[in-house]
CSV table of C-alpha atoms and ligand atoms in Angstrom, one decimal:
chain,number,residue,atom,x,y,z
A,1,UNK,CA,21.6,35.2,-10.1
A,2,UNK,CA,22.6,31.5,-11.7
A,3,UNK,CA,24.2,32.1,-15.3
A,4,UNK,CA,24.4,27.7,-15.5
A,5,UNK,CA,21.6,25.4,-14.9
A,6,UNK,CA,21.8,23.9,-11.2
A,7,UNK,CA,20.5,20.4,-12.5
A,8,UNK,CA,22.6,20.0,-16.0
A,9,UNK,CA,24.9,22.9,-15.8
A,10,UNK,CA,23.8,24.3,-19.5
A,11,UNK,CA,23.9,27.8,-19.7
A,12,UNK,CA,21.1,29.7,-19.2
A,13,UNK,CA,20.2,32.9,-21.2
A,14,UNK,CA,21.4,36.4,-19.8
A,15,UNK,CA,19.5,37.9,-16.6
A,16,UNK,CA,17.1,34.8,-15.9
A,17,UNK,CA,15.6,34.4,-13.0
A,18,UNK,CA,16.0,30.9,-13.4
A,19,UNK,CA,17.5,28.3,-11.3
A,20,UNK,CA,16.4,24.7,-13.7
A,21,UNK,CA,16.7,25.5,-17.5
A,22,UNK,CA,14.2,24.8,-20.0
A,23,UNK,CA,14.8,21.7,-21.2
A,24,UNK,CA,15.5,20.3,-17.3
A,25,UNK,CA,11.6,21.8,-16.6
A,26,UNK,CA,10.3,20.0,-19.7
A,27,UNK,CA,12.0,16.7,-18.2
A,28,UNK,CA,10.6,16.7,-15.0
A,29,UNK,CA,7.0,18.0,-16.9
A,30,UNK,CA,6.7,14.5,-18.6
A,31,UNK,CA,8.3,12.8,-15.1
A,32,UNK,CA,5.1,13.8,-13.7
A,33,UNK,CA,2.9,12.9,-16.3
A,34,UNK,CA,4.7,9.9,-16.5
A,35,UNK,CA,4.6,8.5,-12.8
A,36,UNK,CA,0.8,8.3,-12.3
A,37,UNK,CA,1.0,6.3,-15.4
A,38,UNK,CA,2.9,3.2,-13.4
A,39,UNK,CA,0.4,3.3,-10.3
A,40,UNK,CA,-2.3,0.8,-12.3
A,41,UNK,CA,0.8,-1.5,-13.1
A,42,UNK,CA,2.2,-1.2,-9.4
A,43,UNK,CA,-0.7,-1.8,-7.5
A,44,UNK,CA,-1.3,-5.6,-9.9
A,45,UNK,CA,2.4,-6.1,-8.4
A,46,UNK,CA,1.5,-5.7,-5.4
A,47,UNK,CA,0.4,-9.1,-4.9
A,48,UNK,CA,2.8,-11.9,-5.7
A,49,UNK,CA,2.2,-14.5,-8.0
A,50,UNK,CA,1.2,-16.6,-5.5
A,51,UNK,CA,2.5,-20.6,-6.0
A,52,UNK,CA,0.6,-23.3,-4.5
A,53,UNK,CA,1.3,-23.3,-0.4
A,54,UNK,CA,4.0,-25.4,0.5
A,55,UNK,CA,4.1,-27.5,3.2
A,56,UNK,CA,6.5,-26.8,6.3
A,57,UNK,CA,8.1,-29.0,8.5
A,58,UNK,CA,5.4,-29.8,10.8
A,59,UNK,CA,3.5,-30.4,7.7
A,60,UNK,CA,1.4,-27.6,8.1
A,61,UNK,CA,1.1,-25.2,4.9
A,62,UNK,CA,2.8,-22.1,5.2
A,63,UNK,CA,1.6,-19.2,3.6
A,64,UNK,CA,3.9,-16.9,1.2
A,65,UNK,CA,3.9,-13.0,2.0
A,66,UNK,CA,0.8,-11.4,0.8
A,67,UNK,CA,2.6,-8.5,-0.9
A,68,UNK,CA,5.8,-7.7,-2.8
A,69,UNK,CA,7.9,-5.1,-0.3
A,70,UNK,CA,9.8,-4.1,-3.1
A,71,UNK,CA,6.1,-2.5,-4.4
A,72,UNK,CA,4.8,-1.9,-0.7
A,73,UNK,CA,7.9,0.3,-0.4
A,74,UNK,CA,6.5,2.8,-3.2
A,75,UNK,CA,2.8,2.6,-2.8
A,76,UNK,CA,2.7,2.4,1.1
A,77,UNK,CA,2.1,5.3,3.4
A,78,UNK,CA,5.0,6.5,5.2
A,79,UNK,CA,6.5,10.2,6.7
A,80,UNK,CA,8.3,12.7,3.5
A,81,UNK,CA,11.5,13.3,3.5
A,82,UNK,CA,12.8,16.1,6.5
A,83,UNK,CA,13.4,19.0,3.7
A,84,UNK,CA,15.2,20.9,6.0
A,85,UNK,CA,18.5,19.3,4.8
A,86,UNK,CA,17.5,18.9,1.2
A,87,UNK,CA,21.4,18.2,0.3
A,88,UNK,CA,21.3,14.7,2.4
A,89,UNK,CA,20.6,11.5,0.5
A,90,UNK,CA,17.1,10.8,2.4
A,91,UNK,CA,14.8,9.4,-0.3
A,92,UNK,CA,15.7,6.1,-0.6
A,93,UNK,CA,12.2,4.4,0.8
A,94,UNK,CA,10.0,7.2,0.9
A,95,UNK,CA,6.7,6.3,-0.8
A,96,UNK,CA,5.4,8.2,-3.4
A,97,UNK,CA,2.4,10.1,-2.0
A,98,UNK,CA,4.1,11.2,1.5
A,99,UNK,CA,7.5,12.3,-1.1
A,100,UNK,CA,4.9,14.1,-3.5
A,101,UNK,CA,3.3,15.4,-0.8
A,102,UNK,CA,6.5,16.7,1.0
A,103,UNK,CA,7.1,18.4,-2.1
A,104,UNK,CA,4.1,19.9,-2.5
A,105,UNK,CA,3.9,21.6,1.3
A,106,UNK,CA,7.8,22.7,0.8
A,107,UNK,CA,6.7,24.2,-2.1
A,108,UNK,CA,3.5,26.3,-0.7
A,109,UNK,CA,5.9,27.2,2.6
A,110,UNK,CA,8.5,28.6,0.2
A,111,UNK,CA,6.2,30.0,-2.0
A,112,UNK,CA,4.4,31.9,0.8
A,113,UNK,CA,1.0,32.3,-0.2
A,114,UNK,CA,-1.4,33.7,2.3
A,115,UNK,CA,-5.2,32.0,2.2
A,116,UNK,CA,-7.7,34.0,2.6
A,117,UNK,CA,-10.9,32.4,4.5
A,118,UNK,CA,-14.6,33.9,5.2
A,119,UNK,CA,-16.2,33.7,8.2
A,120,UNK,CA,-19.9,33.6,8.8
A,121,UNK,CA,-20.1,37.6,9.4
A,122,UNK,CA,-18.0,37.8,6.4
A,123,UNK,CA,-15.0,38.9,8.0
A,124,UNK,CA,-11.9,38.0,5.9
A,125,UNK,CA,-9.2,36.8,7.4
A,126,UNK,CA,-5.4,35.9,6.1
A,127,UNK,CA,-3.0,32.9,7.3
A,128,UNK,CA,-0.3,31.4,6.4
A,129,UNK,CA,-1.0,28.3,4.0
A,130,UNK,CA,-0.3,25.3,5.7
A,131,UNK,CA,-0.4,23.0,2.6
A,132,UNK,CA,-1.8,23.0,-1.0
A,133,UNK,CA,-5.2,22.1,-1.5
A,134,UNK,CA,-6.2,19.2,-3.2
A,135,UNK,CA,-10.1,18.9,-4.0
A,136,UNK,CA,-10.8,15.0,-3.7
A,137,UNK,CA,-7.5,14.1,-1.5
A,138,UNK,CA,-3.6,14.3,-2.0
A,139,UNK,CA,-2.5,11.2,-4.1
A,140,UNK,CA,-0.5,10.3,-6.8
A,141,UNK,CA,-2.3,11.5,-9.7
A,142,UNK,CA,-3.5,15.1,-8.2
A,143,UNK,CA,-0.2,15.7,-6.4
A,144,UNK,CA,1.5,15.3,-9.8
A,145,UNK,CA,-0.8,17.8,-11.6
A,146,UNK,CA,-0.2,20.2,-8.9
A,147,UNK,CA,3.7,19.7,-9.1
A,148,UNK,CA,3.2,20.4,-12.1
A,149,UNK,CA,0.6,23.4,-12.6
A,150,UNK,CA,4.2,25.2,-10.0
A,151,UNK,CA,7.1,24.0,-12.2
A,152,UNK,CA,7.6,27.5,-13.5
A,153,UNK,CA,7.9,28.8,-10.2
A,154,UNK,CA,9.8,26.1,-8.9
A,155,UNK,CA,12.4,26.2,-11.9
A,156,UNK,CA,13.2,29.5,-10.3
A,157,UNK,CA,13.9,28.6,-6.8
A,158,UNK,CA,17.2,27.6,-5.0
A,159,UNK,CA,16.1,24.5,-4.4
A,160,UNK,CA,15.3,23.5,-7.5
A,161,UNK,CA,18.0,20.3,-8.4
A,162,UNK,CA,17.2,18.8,-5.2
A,163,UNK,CA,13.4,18.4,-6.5
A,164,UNK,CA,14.5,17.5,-10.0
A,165,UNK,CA,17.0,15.2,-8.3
A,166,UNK,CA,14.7,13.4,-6.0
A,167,UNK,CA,11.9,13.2,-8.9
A,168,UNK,CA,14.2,11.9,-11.0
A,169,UNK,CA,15.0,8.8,-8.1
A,170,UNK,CA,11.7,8.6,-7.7
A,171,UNK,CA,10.7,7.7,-11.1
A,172,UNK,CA,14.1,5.5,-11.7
A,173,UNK,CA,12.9,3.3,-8.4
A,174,UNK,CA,9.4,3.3,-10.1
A,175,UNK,CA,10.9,2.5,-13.8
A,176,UNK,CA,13.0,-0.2,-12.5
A,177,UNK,CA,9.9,-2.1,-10.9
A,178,UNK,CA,7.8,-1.9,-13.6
A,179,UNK,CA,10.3,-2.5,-16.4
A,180,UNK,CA,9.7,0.3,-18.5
A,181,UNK,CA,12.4,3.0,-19.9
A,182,UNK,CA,11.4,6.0,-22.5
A,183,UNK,CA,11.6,5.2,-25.7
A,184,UNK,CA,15.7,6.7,-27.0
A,185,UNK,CA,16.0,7.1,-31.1
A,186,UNK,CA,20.0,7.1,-32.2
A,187,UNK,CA,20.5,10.6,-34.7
A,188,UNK,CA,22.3,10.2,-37.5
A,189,UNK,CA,24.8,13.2,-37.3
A,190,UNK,CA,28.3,13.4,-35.2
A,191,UNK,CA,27.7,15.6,-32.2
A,192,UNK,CA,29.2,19.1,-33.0
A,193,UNK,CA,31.1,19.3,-29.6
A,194,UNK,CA,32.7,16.1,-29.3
A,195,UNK,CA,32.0,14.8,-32.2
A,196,UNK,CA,30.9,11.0,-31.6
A,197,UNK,CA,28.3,9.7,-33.3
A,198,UNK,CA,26.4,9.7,-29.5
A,199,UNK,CA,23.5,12.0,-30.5
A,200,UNK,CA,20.0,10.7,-29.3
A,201,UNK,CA,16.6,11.8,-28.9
A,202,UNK,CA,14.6,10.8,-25.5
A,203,UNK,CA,11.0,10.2,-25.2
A,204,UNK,CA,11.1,13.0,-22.1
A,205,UNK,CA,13.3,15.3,-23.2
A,206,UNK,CA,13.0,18.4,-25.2
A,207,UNK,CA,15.4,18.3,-27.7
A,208,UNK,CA,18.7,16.4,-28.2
A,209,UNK,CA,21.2,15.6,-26.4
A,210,UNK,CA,24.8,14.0,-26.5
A,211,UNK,CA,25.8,10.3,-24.1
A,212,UNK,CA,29.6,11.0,-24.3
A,213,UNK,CA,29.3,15.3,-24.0
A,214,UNK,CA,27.3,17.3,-22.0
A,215,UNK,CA,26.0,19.3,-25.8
A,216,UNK,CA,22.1,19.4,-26.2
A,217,UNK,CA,20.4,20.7,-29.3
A,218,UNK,CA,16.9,21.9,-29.9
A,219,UNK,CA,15.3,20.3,-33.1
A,220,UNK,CA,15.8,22.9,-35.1
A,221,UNK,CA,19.9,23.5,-33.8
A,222,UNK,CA,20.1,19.7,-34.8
A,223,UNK,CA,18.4,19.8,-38.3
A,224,UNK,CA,20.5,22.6,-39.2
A,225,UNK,CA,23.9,21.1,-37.8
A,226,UNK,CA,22.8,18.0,-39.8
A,227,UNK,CA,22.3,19.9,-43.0
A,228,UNK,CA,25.6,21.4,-43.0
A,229,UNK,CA,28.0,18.7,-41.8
A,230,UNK,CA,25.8,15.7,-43.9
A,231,UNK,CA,26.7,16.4,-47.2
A,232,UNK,CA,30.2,16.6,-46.7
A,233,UNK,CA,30.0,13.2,-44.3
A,234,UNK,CA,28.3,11.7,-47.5
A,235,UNK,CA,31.3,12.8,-49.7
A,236,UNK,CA,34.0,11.8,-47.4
A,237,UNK,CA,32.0,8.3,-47.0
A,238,UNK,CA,31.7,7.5,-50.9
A,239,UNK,CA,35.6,8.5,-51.2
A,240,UNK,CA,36.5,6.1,-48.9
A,241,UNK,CA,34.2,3.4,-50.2
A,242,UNK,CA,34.7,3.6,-53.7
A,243,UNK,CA,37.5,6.8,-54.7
A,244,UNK,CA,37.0,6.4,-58.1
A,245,UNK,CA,33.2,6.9,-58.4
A,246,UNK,CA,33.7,10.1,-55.9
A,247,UNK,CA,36.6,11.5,-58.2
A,248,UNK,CA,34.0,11.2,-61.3
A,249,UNK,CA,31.4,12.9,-59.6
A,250,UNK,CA,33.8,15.5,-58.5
A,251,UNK,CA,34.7,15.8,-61.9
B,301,LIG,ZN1,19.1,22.1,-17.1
B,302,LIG,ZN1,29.1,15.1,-27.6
């Protein structure tokens, strides 16, 4: 039994079964609806923008390579990562599908699931799962729903920050390629724990969290923190900028 969060180490609430909070499972939720996003984008970058052929020494033209590696690295096929030492650093270069994928099979192996087949004298018979099933083929975009549709169960296994983790690298590798971040608003109020003003909302996550700290706040913990320490911020702000005015409205 975890009493902190093996990915953020925020508490989690008495007798949970859980291994990933929350807020960690609704991060890597819109991680997976995110990544298939990128693959239209990636597979355009593939090809480099091609300049005219330049000529080589012999005076023959010589040709540029035909794809970006940088891209090939991410969207080429390739072995997942050996999950039996999770703890190593071994993504760095594993493609997308065979990482998904790897996930996917360490998931149904952990997870146990017998399948249950018919033959053609309608005998039922039971075996061990090999792999999840993916009408149409396993790549990016189904493997991500399926990651997905198993978060809950996943957010309860031991395992869990080394998936978070290397979904997390996964999409940063992605993000950096394609030049995109989620969106990050600024909040107005001093964070109650450490109290700079570091408070900011993220496109992926839940609720809000602190740069400096390690606090996070649900929407409604934030609006009523704001509503109680505002007011007197407001105060202390109109003293400072004009102490007469504030001593006549005091008065
Ligand atoms: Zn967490
Ligand atoms: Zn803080």
């Amino acid at each position: 039994m975890h009493d902190i969060c093996t990915s953020c180490f925020g508490r989690l609430p008495d007798d949970s079964p859980r291994t990933g909070c929350e807020a960690c499972e609704y991060r890597l939720h819109t991680w997976l609806r995110e990544l298939p996003r990128h693959l239209p984008l990636l597979q355009d970058m593939l090809r480099p923008d091609t300049g005219p052929a330049q000529r080589g020494a012999a005076g023959r033209a010589i040709a540029p390579l035909p794809v970006r590696l940088d891209v090939l690295d991410l969207l080429g096929p390739g072995q997942p990562v050996l999950l039996a030492d999770p703890h190593g650093d071994q993504t760095g270069g594993v493609p997308m599908t065979p990482l998904l994928y790897g996930w996917a099979r360490y998931l149904t192996a952990d997870a146990d699931v017998p399948v249950a087949r018919r033959d053609a004298h309608g005998t039922i018979h039971t075996s061990r799962c090999e792999g999840p099933w993916l009408r149409g083929g396993a790549d990016v975009p189904r493997l991500c729903r399926w990651l997905d549709a198993y978060l809950p169960y996943a957010a309860t296994r031991p395992w869990w920050d080394d998936f978070y983790e290397q979904m997390e690298q996964l999409l940063d590798r992605v993000q950096r390629l394609t030049h995109t971040r989620p969106l990050t608003r600024a909040m107005d109020a001093p964070c109650p724990r450490c109290a700079g003003w570091s408070l900011v909302e993220k496109e992926d996550e839940l609720g809000i969290s602190c740069t400096l700290c390690a606090a996070r706040l649900t929407p409604d913990e934030y609006a009523a923190h704001r509503a109680q320490v505002m007011p007197a911020l407001a105060a202390l702000t109109l003293n400072m900028i004009t102490p007469k005015a504030a001593a006549e409205a005091a008065a």
